[in-house]
């Protein structure tokens, strides 16, 4: 056992010596492994980044929140026309739903809040920001939303009832209209289509959302003010945001909403639902194929690069065995067992792979830094676990590529190897 | 006083080359006792190298018996042969066979690595061996910084370091000029006087004259075995 230990230490020393001796050759040989490790590390970082980013996005959408809408969030494909022909969801459904919640014993739900949306440009003096999502709602909105107010306050009951021209700005909107000092925004007036609105509050930054929209680019105002100016009552479909009780199950909550809306709409048994109840988990299902795509591409590139790299290392190790046949003979003559020679060349192949792996991880780290600097919303998270996996993959590649030449070296006839020049 | 270290009885080594077979050794009997100083001579093709490989446990006989310190080599596993080479035999080669990148000390230590000795013990024993061959001032040099004679001394130190039963030298002066060769032979003489068992394989009479016993091989058999 002790002897094996010393043999391993010796083989590490030889491997370092050999790699240093043939620096250029080793580095070029390690290139394939390097690329493979970069691919596997970046892929892992991207998947992890998407996962983490998504979980935080889902919490913005609300884990206990349902969205009653005309359209489902999933891809409707060729059936879109059937969805288009559904009647719009009027904002007044929120009140009807709230009545239903009140009259239901042990309701699974807490409250329903209407949201009517439209996109507009907002300006302040010579500054403006395009494509802002204007949401008309009521004073109960904070009950169905996790976002926190950074400055000022949310819309008041009275402002909503009277249809006052007041707004709460998303963080990005406030930051672009009041770049010097965010506090100036409270009480100031902004213009939406030449109408003045007084700012009552500004939201905290929520972060961007992968493909589901940017919640920092929202503006909230009383539903009646929204109505007055932008939306045709008859055709515009609203979103009803419904909060379920923490302890209630998703099935019960969905059943309750479905029953209530069917009752409101007077649908007969057998008639299909003509509305959609959307939930944040539906989005998670949507993202699964994206993650799968990244994983497949990543594994493909990784596998190919590692395979090519492993062949290169195998080749160079065969060359090394050939070059050092006499040395192998000498070592055998002075008492090295077969396993000592096997370990020696395995270690040499491994050293090249490990160097490739370390450089690969380092380059991945640099790529990550650069990406995050220039595309900050690109989600990449490099965990220690991932780096460990990358190193393990390098070592396995090293063993895989070194085993054949090392085996050959250890089986050489010592007498013949000694005669080799 | 002298018990046999090596006992060879009717040893044959036959190489099968497909259609023909080569009888490199064709029935050799030989006894080597402790503190023997023996030269093995013979023209090329006489079986000298084969004899050397067999004596050095690098190869096993096709027929016959080879007892090393009473143990039958033919029945040993590869690992056991490696251990015999490591602990009982010290090799000295014509072209020194040193590791080019390693220092003198590390070269001499190498057999002790495979013997599983602690690094401190290895260092100490390697230094002792280098003192014996008169190279105590060259421990950190690399082979390319040494003369041919010095390199062969390093190789001899490496052969001695594990206190082997026999020293097996294959044309040890073959790559040296005659003056340096004489110095190396003087070292062997000295080691013999200190009690080492030495086997020289050579084709030079001058070198063989240093030995106390000369075995001549021809066509795979012992032609003569004389005291000098």
XYZ file of C-alpha atoms in Angstrom:
649
model
C 0.000 0.000 0.000
C 2.808 2.344 0.973
C 4.703 1.284 -2.113
C 1.688 2.082 -4.300
C 1.506 5.513 -2.659
C 5.124 6.255 -3.510
C 4.614 4.987 -7.034
C 1.692 7.397 -7.456
C 3.698 10.313 -6.066
C 6.555 9.372 -8.407
C 4.191 9.168 -11.381
C 2.750 12.606 -10.607
C 6.277 14.015 -10.509
C 7.100 12.353 -13.840
C 3.841 13.567 -15.381
C 4.514 17.169 -14.368
C 8.069 16.857 -15.688
C 6.893 15.428 -19.001
C 4.116 17.962 -19.531
C 6.550 20.767 -18.743
C 9.171 19.214 -21.021
C 6.672 19.139 -23.926
C 4.784 22.327 -23.055
C 3.555 23.195 -26.548
C 2.605 19.651 -27.434
C 0.706 19.181 -24.166
C -1.150 22.459 -24.522
C -2.235 21.739 -28.090
C -3.311 18.263 -27.083
C -5.306 19.657 -24.186
C -7.245 21.945 -26.550
C -10.037 19.449 -27.224
C -10.600 18.831 -23.532
C -10.452 22.573 -22.928
C -13.243 23.216 -25.437
C -15.274 20.348 -24.030
C -14.956 21.692 -20.520
C -15.859 25.214 -21.646
C -18.979 23.801 -23.324
C -20.026 21.764 -20.310
C -19.363 24.598 -17.861
C -21.190 27.257 -19.865
C -24.088 24.910 -20.543
C -24.359 24.078 -16.853
C -24.133 27.762 -15.935
C -26.855 28.679 -18.435
C -29.242 25.963 -17.269
C -28.661 26.837 -13.643
C -29.042 30.532 -14.461
C -32.332 29.927 -16.238
C -33.565 27.821 -13.349
C -32.699 30.379 -10.698
C -33.854 33.293 -12.859
C -37.069 31.506 -13.502
C -37.817 30.700 -9.926
C -37.400 34.372 -9.047
C -39.544 35.340 -12.036
C -42.230 32.971 -10.943
C -42.271 34.606 -7.553
C -42.858 37.931 -9.330
C -45.827 36.340 -11.076
C -46.887 35.001 -7.723
C -46.850 31.375 -6.655
C -50.418 31.573 -5.300
C -51.771 33.770 -8.068
C -54.107 32.881 -10.932
C -54.694 34.950 -14.038
C -58.207 34.708 -15.535
C -57.781 35.614 -19.186
C -59.142 35.088 -22.660
C -55.957 33.469 -23.904
C -53.967 30.644 -22.316
C -50.218 31.189 -21.736
C -49.306 27.994 -23.461
C -48.716 27.803 -27.181
C -52.152 27.434 -28.832
C -50.809 26.377 -32.233
C -53.405 25.914 -34.956
C -56.345 26.309 -32.562
C -55.812 30.027 -32.197
C -58.994 30.908 -34.057
C -61.098 29.038 -31.524
C -59.480 31.095 -28.757
C -59.873 34.335 -30.688
C -63.614 33.808 -30.905
C -63.968 33.602 -27.150
C -65.827 36.512 -25.575
C -63.577 39.089 -23.883
C -63.192 39.043 -20.109
C -64.724 42.242 -18.741
C -63.028 43.969 -15.795
C -66.320 43.750 -13.893
C -65.781 39.994 -13.431
C -63.513 40.849 -10.511
C -66.434 42.194 -8.536
C -68.615 39.225 -9.448
C -65.822 36.870 -8.430
C -65.386 38.701 -5.129
C -69.109 38.317 -4.467
C -68.799 34.633 -5.219
C -65.812 34.341 -2.853
C -67.799 36.039 -0.103
C -70.781 33.740 -0.544
C -68.729 30.548 -0.756
C -68.182 28.715 2.504
C -64.493 27.858 3.103
C -63.504 29.525 -0.142
C -60.016 28.659 -1.429
C -59.630 32.198 -2.691
C -58.866 35.556 -1.079
C -59.604 38.244 -3.616
C -59.882 39.067 -7.328
C -58.491 42.281 -8.813
C -59.039 43.601 -12.337
C -56.209 44.618 -14.662
C -56.762 46.383 -17.957
C -53.615 46.833 -19.976
C -52.372 48.889 -22.859
C -49.012 50.067 -24.148
C -48.202 53.739 -24.346
C -45.378 56.208 -24.445
C -44.779 58.236 -21.273
C -42.900 61.534 -21.187
C -41.635 64.116 -18.748
C -40.414 67.383 -20.259
C -37.998 66.291 -23.013
C -37.529 62.758 -21.712
C -39.716 59.870 -22.728
C -39.913 56.106 -22.563
C -41.658 53.964 -25.170
C -43.683 50.793 -24.849
C -44.670 51.172 -21.227
C -47.400 48.819 -20.048
C -50.204 50.910 -18.559
C -52.310 48.896 -16.145
C -55.621 50.091 -14.861
C -56.578 48.511 -11.538
C -58.054 49.238 -8.144
C -56.760 49.894 -4.641
C -56.763 46.164 -3.777
C -53.973 45.457 -6.245
C -51.212 45.236 -3.587
C -53.108 42.235 -2.113
C -52.392 40.183 -5.235
C -48.890 41.440 -5.965
C -45.531 40.878 -4.274
C -43.830 44.000 -5.581
C -42.836 46.565 -2.978
C -43.198 50.326 -3.138
C -39.847 52.109 -2.881
C -41.068 55.709 -2.668
C -44.449 57.308 -2.020
C -47.555 55.112 -1.876
C -49.946 53.020 -3.937
C -53.235 54.387 -5.379
C -55.801 55.182 -2.719
C -59.390 53.980 -2.528
C -60.675 57.490 -3.243
C -58.354 58.089 -6.205
C -59.601 54.874 -7.780
C -63.296 55.626 -7.126
C -63.020 59.139 -8.507
C -60.900 58.131 -11.440
C -58.162 60.638 -10.588
C -55.235 61.061 -12.934
C -52.611 59.509 -10.695
C -49.983 56.819 -11.409
C -47.545 54.498 -9.668
C -44.389 54.050 -11.776
C -42.367 50.911 -12.312
C -38.743 51.360 -11.347
C -37.357 51.531 -14.871
C -39.975 54.059 -15.952
C -39.234 56.304 -12.964
C -35.483 55.946 -13.447
C -35.635 57.005 -17.086
C -37.948 59.947 -16.505
C -36.235 61.158 -13.320
C -32.608 60.125 -13.856
C -31.063 62.658 -11.457
C -33.122 61.977 -8.407
C -35.877 59.413 -8.065
C -37.423 61.350 -5.168
C -38.289 64.226 -7.498
C -40.865 61.954 -9.078
C -43.242 61.921 -6.094
C -45.860 64.599 -6.678
C -44.470 65.421 -10.103
C -46.533 65.201 -13.296
C -45.859 62.930 -16.261
C -47.584 62.957 -19.648
C -49.364 60.066 -21.293
C -50.838 61.086 -24.632
C -50.819 64.770 -23.620
C -52.735 64.090 -20.429
C -51.049 64.911 -17.159
C -50.797 62.334 -14.397
C -49.535 62.905 -10.899
C -47.029 60.367 -9.580
C -47.954 58.941 -6.165
C -45.386 56.188 -5.862
C -42.456 54.299 -7.390
C -41.906 50.529 -7.259
C -38.718 48.815 -6.165
C -36.712 47.181 -8.913
C -38.046 43.688 -9.614
C -35.558 42.538 -12.245
C -36.174 41.502 -15.776
C -38.253 38.499 -16.629
C -37.188 35.919 -19.136
C -39.517 36.263 -22.087
C -42.542 37.147 -19.948
C -42.045 40.873 -19.998
C -40.378 43.445 -17.866
C -42.283 44.234 -14.701
C -40.163 47.315 -14.059
C -41.632 48.886 -17.163
C -45.187 48.956 -15.810
C -47.306 51.919 -14.770
C -50.412 51.496 -12.630
C -53.365 53.881 -12.541
C -57.018 53.818 -11.386
C -59.137 51.664 -13.672
C -61.701 54.463 -14.372
C -58.940 56.875 -15.506
C -57.545 54.175 -17.751
C -61.015 53.513 -19.187
C -61.768 57.140 -19.875
C -58.857 57.622 -22.131
C -57.526 54.467 -23.732
C -59.675 51.465 -23.897
C -62.729 50.623 -25.866
C -64.954 49.027 -23.244
C -66.551 46.505 -25.497
C -63.650 44.723 -27.140
C -60.830 45.022 -24.728
C -60.308 41.923 -22.645
C -59.118 42.376 -19.087
C -57.042 40.166 -16.862
C -58.479 39.224 -13.494
C -55.715 38.495 -11.023
C -56.897 36.134 -8.280
C -55.040 35.283 -5.098
C -55.625 31.903 -3.523
C -55.219 31.087 0.126
C -51.772 29.776 1.021
C -53.139 26.511 2.397
C -55.629 25.855 -0.404
C -54.692 23.398 -3.136
C -54.283 24.515 -6.749
C -56.960 22.040 -7.848
C -59.556 23.377 -5.393
C -58.753 26.972 -6.306
C -58.931 26.277 -10.028
C -62.205 24.391 -9.594
C -63.696 27.247 -7.608
C -62.702 29.888 -10.176
C -63.917 27.719 -13.059
C -67.260 27.119 -11.363
C -67.731 30.795 -10.571
C -66.872 32.009 -14.069
C -69.044 29.345 -15.722
C -71.889 30.499 -13.508
C -71.256 34.174 -14.412
C -71.228 33.239 -18.090
C -74.184 30.913 -17.789
C -72.404 28.012 -19.473
C -74.387 24.788 -19.590
C -72.920 21.466 -18.527
C -71.146 19.961 -21.535
C -70.233 23.370 -22.931
C -66.511 23.978 -23.017
C -64.845 26.650 -20.894
C -64.444 29.805 -22.979
C -61.803 31.380 -20.750
C -58.359 30.435 -19.452
C -57.062 30.253 -15.899
C -53.327 30.842 -16.120
C -50.804 30.069 -13.455
C -47.085 30.613 -13.065
C -46.336 26.883 -13.169
C -47.618 26.867 -16.735
C -44.700 29.112 -17.647
C -42.267 26.717 -16.012
C -43.572 24.002 -18.314
C -43.044 26.322 -21.266
C -39.370 26.826 -20.406
C -38.587 23.105 -20.064
C -37.971 22.580 -23.811
C -35.577 25.560 -23.845
C -33.547 24.009 -21.052
C -33.672 20.666 -22.786
C -32.435 22.299 -25.996
C -29.500 23.904 -24.241
C -28.675 20.622 -22.526
C -28.780 18.615 -25.754
C -26.656 21.159 -27.649
C -24.265 21.437 -24.711
C -23.886 17.708 -24.293
C -23.420 17.330 -28.043
C -20.623 19.883 -28.190
C -19.087 18.605 -24.963
C -19.217 14.997 -26.054
C -17.734 15.706 -29.460
C -14.959 17.960 -28.146
C -14.063 15.528 -25.368
C -14.081 12.616 -27.798
C -11.772 14.391 -30.242
C -9.653 15.595 -27.315
C -9.438 12.101 -25.871
C -8.294 10.655 -29.200
C -5.596 13.356 -29.396
C -4.382 12.585 -25.896
C -4.417 8.860 -26.572
C -2.317 9.468 -29.657
C 0.203 11.676 -27.882
C 0.472 9.188 -25.035
C 1.192 6.406 -27.536
C 3.934 8.641 -28.961
C 5.275 9.212 -25.469
C 5.347 5.445 -24.793
C 7.191 4.905 -28.069
C 9.721 7.641 -27.331
C 10.406 6.356 -23.857
C 10.452 2.618 -24.454
C 14.043 2.408 -23.242
C 13.155 4.332 -20.105
C 10.305 1.885 -19.507
C 12.782 -0.997 -19.906
C 15.179 0.619 -17.447
C 12.456 1.224 -14.884
C 11.280 -2.376 -15.216
C 14.880 -3.622 -14.858
C 15.410 -1.742 -11.615
C 12.214 -3.120 -10.152
C 9.150 -1.214 -11.365
C 6.130 -3.487 -11.492
C 3.740 -3.404 -14.425
C 1.259 -1.372 -12.412
C 3.888 1.321 -11.740
C 4.339 1.803 -15.484
C 0.569 1.729 -16.006
C 0.051 4.404 -13.366
C 2.876 6.497 -14.785
C 1.351 6.816 -18.252
C -2.224 7.070 -16.986
C -1.092 9.940 -14.819
C 0.574 11.607 -17.767
C -2.618 11.481 -19.885
C -4.566 12.657 -16.861
C -2.260 15.578 -16.239
C -2.873 16.848 -19.780
C -6.642 16.478 -19.311
C -6.561 18.161 -15.942
C -4.620 21.102 -17.338
C -7.142 21.303 -20.180
C -9.932 21.214 -17.616
C -8.446 23.896 -15.398
C -7.780 26.212 -18.344
C -11.291 25.423 -19.642
C -12.936 26.375 -16.371
C -10.820 29.516 -16.214
C -11.786 30.541 -19.767
C -15.470 29.794 -19.009
C -15.188 32.070 -16.022
C -13.766 34.852 -18.210
C -16.534 34.330 -20.789
C -19.087 34.535 -17.993
C -17.591 37.808 -16.736
C -17.597 39.311 -20.237
C -21.167 38.146 -20.954
C -22.435 39.524 -17.679
C -20.768 42.829 -18.349
C -22.244 43.306 -21.813
C -25.491 41.321 -21.583
C -26.375 41.568 -17.895
C -29.763 39.880 -18.306
C -28.169 36.742 -19.759
C -28.546 34.261 -16.922
C -25.316 32.418 -16.011
C -24.598 30.896 -12.625
C -21.362 28.967 -12.152
C -21.507 26.860 -9.001
C -18.673 25.116 -7.219
C -20.496 21.895 -7.860
C -20.363 22.533 -11.585
C -16.612 23.174 -11.467
C -16.210 19.911 -9.569
C -18.203 18.111 -12.249
C -16.014 19.693 -14.953
C -12.868 18.469 -13.181
C -14.358 15.004 -12.788
C -15.161 14.924 -16.491
C -11.530 15.907 -17.259
C -10.172 13.145 -15.061
C -12.518 10.565 -16.591
C -11.443 11.689 -20.054
C -7.833 11.334 -18.951
C -8.379 7.799 -17.735
C -10.348 6.939 -20.865
C -7.692 8.254 -23.210
C -4.672 7.050 -21.236
C -5.728 3.505 -20.499
C -4.839 1.979 -23.887
C -1.314 3.443 -24.222
C -0.608 2.925 -20.526
C -1.692 -0.711 -20.800
C 0.562 -1.164 -23.810
C 3.498 0.396 -21.956
C 3.014 -1.822 -18.918
C 2.883 -4.997 -21.067
C 6.168 -4.277 -22.892
C 8.723 -7.036 -22.521
C 11.389 -5.511 -20.263
C 14.310 -7.162 -22.091
C 13.067 -5.972 -25.473
C 12.262 -2.500 -24.192
C 15.839 -2.211 -22.913
C 17.251 -2.994 -26.356
C 15.089 -0.238 -27.912
C 17.060 2.778 -29.063
C 32.211 -20.610 2.824
C 30.278 -19.645 -0.282
C 26.699 -20.773 -0.804
C 25.367 -20.563 -4.367
C 23.389 -17.392 -5.111
C 22.450 -18.591 -8.542
C 22.085 -22.161 -9.709
C 21.310 -22.896 -13.331
C 20.626 -26.471 -14.421
C 20.032 -27.478 -18.050
C 18.602 -24.135 -18.998
C 17.348 -23.661 -22.544
C 15.927 -20.551 -24.145
C 14.170 -21.168 -27.408
C 12.691 -18.365 -29.523
C 9.935 -19.490 -31.833
C 10.189 -17.445 -35.019
C 7.350 -19.112 -36.853
C 8.962 -21.541 -39.294
C 12.316 -21.744 -37.548
C 13.208 -21.757 -33.910
C 16.296 -20.189 -32.433
C 17.982 -22.003 -29.581
C 19.682 -19.003 -27.957
C 20.652 -21.143 -24.984
C 20.810 -24.853 -25.479
C 21.378 -26.475 -22.109
C 23.492 -24.391 -19.766
C 24.640 -25.371 -16.278
C 26.126 -22.697 -14.090
C 26.647 -21.962 -10.423
C 27.410 -18.540 -9.079
C 28.451 -18.261 -5.475
C 28.564 -15.325 -3.136
C 31.415 -12.878 -3.846
C 32.039 -14.439 -7.242
C 33.610 -12.104 -9.790
C 32.687 -13.606 -13.096
C 32.996 -12.542 -16.695
C 30.694 -13.982 -19.348
C 32.313 -13.846 -22.772
C 31.509 -15.021 -26.229
C 31.124 -13.873 -29.824
C 27.911 -12.220 -30.899
C 25.124 -14.767 -31.304
C 26.629 -16.967 -28.628
C 23.740 -16.387 -26.263
C 25.438 -13.750 -24.124
C 22.502 -11.308 -24.124
C 19.985 -14.067 -23.510
C 22.118 -15.276 -20.603
C 22.257 -11.771 -19.240
C 18.449 -11.358 -19.500
C 17.880 -14.670 -17.746
C 20.394 -13.959 -14.981
C 18.797 -10.552 -14.508
C 15.294 -12.065 -14.228
C 14.163 -9.972 -17.186
C 13.237 -13.204 -18.885
C 12.477 -16.781 -17.819
C 13.966 -19.997 -19.284
C 11.994 -22.141 -21.737
C 13.374 -25.293 -20.158
C 15.564 -26.157 -17.208
C 15.822 -24.736 -13.762
C 16.988 -21.341 -12.550
C 17.229 -21.034 -8.796
C 17.847 -17.575 -7.405
C 18.837 -17.915 -3.737
C 17.112 -21.276 -3.788
C 13.876 -20.033 -5.363
C 12.692 -21.189 -8.758
C 12.470 -18.164 -11.031
C 10.368 -19.984 -13.636
C 7.493 -20.167 -11.167
C 7.516 -16.537 -10.209
C 4.848 -14.045 -11.217
C 5.748 -10.892 -13.050
C 5.492 -8.846 -9.854
C 7.738 -11.272 -7.984
C 10.319 -11.017 -10.777
C 10.113 -7.228 -10.550
C 10.709 -7.435 -6.801
C 13.722 -9.768 -7.301
C 15.182 -7.286 -9.810
C 14.493 -4.479 -7.397
C 15.983 -6.030 -4.251
C 18.458 -8.720 -5.345
C 19.931 -7.551 -8.640
C 21.735 -4.356 -9.542
C 21.896 -3.584 -13.251
C 24.677 -1.643 -14.946
C 24.115 -0.957 -18.645
C 26.463 -0.137 -21.494
C 24.691 3.163 -22.231
C 24.097 3.988 -18.529
C 20.289 4.314 -18.963
C 19.947 7.266 -16.628
C 16.882 9.531 -16.604
C 18.126 12.540 -18.558
C 15.992 15.108 -16.731
C 16.623 13.859 -13.219
C 19.457 14.793 -10.888
C 22.113 12.295 -9.866
C 20.438 11.857 -6.506
C 17.017 11.201 -8.003
C 18.449 8.711 -10.490
C 20.110 6.768 -7.688
C 16.969 6.911 -5.547
C 14.740 5.461 -8.246
C 14.971 1.731 -7.300
C 14.065 2.664 -3.730
C 10.864 4.359 -4.971
C 9.772 1.007 -6.373
C 10.898 -0.659 -3.142
C 8.402 1.538 -1.287
C 10.873 3.314 0.982
C 10.198 6.617 2.691
C 11.681 9.646 0.862
C 14.048 10.433 3.775
C 15.415 6.891 3.815
C 15.746 7.000 0.023
C 17.777 10.180 0.147
C 20.079 8.851 2.848
C 20.717 5.524 1.088
C 21.263 7.260 -2.269
C 23.848 9.556 -0.701
C 25.658 6.561 0.850
C 25.768 4.838 -2.537
C 27.108 7.970 -4.224
C 29.866 8.230 -1.608
C 30.849 4.613 -2.412
C 31.374 5.455 -6.084
C 33.156 8.746 -5.292
C 30.482 11.144 -6.547
C 29.408 12.800 -3.314
C 30.064 16.213 -4.891
C 27.833 15.651 -7.923
C 24.466 14.969 -6.309
C 22.497 17.803 -7.866
C 23.980 17.493 -11.361
C 22.026 16.131 -14.283
C 23.462 13.414 -16.548
C 24.306 15.872 -19.336
C 26.482 17.806 -16.902
C 28.583 14.708 -16.152
C 31.354 12.920 -18.046
C 30.811 9.382 -19.365
C 32.775 7.883 -16.502
C 30.789 9.864 -13.978
C 27.524 8.788 -15.553
C 28.538 5.145 -15.286
C 29.416 5.720 -11.626
C 25.919 7.127 -11.090
C 24.520 4.003 -12.740
C 26.678 1.807 -10.487
C 25.487 3.749 -7.435
C 21.920 3.156 -8.588
C 22.687 -0.576 -8.945
C 24.175 -0.682 -5.436
C 21.600 1.427 -3.639
C 19.253 -1.410 -2.677
C 22.143 -3.634 -1.476
C 21.611 -6.347 -4.102
C 22.916 -9.930 -3.993
C 24.526 -9.556 -7.404
C 25.723 -6.762 -9.654
C 24.988 -7.498 -13.297
C 26.988 -5.357 -15.715
C 26.392 -5.515 -19.464
C 29.428 -4.176 -21.340
C 29.898 -1.534 -18.635
C 32.887 0.050 -20.401
C 31.517 -0.256 -23.931
C 30.731 3.445 -24.244
C 33.840 4.699 -22.462
C 37.412 5.393 -23.544
C 40.007 2.901 -22.289
C 41.349 5.105 -19.510
C 37.881 5.794 -18.087
C 37.042 2.149 -18.644
C 39.970 1.159 -16.445
C 38.735 3.498 -13.720
C 35.305 1.904 -13.826
C 36.875 -1.569 -13.696
C 38.964 -0.480 -10.710
C 35.702 0.472 -9.032
C 34.281 -2.978 -9.751
C 37.448 -4.572 -8.323
C 37.021 -2.496 -5.211
C 33.330 -3.443 -4.886
C 34.316 -7.093 -5.234
C 36.788 -6.723 -2.432
C 34.023 -5.221 -0.295
C 32.135 -8.490 -0.736
C 29.828 -7.860 -3.701
C 29.036 -10.573 -6.236
C 29.722 -9.284 -9.718
C 28.840 -10.654 -13.156
C 30.310 -8.884 -16.181
C 29.097 -9.535 -19.694
C 31.781 -8.422 -22.134
C 33.578 -9.276 -25.315
C 36.832 -7.527 -24.341
C 39.617 -9.683 -22.888
C 41.128 -6.739 -20.963
C 37.891 -6.235 -19.128
C 37.373 -9.933 -18.509
C 40.877 -10.134 -16.985
C 39.608 -8.162 -13.993
C 37.306 -11.028 -13.071
C 38.358 -14.106 -11.107
C 36.405 -16.476 -13.295
C 35.632 -16.486 -16.998
C 32.721 -18.329 -18.632
C 32.824 -18.575 -22.413
C 29.649 -19.223 -24.350
C 29.403 -20.481 -27.902
C 26.266 -21.461 -29.797
C 24.199 -21.425 -26.656
C 26.327 -23.702 -24.557
C 29.151 -23.175 -22.067
C 32.392 -23.694 -23.953
C 34.689 -23.155 -21.008
C 34.525 -22.120 -17.353
C 37.959 -21.209 -15.953
C 39.433 -19.533 -12.945
C 41.691 -16.630 -13.825
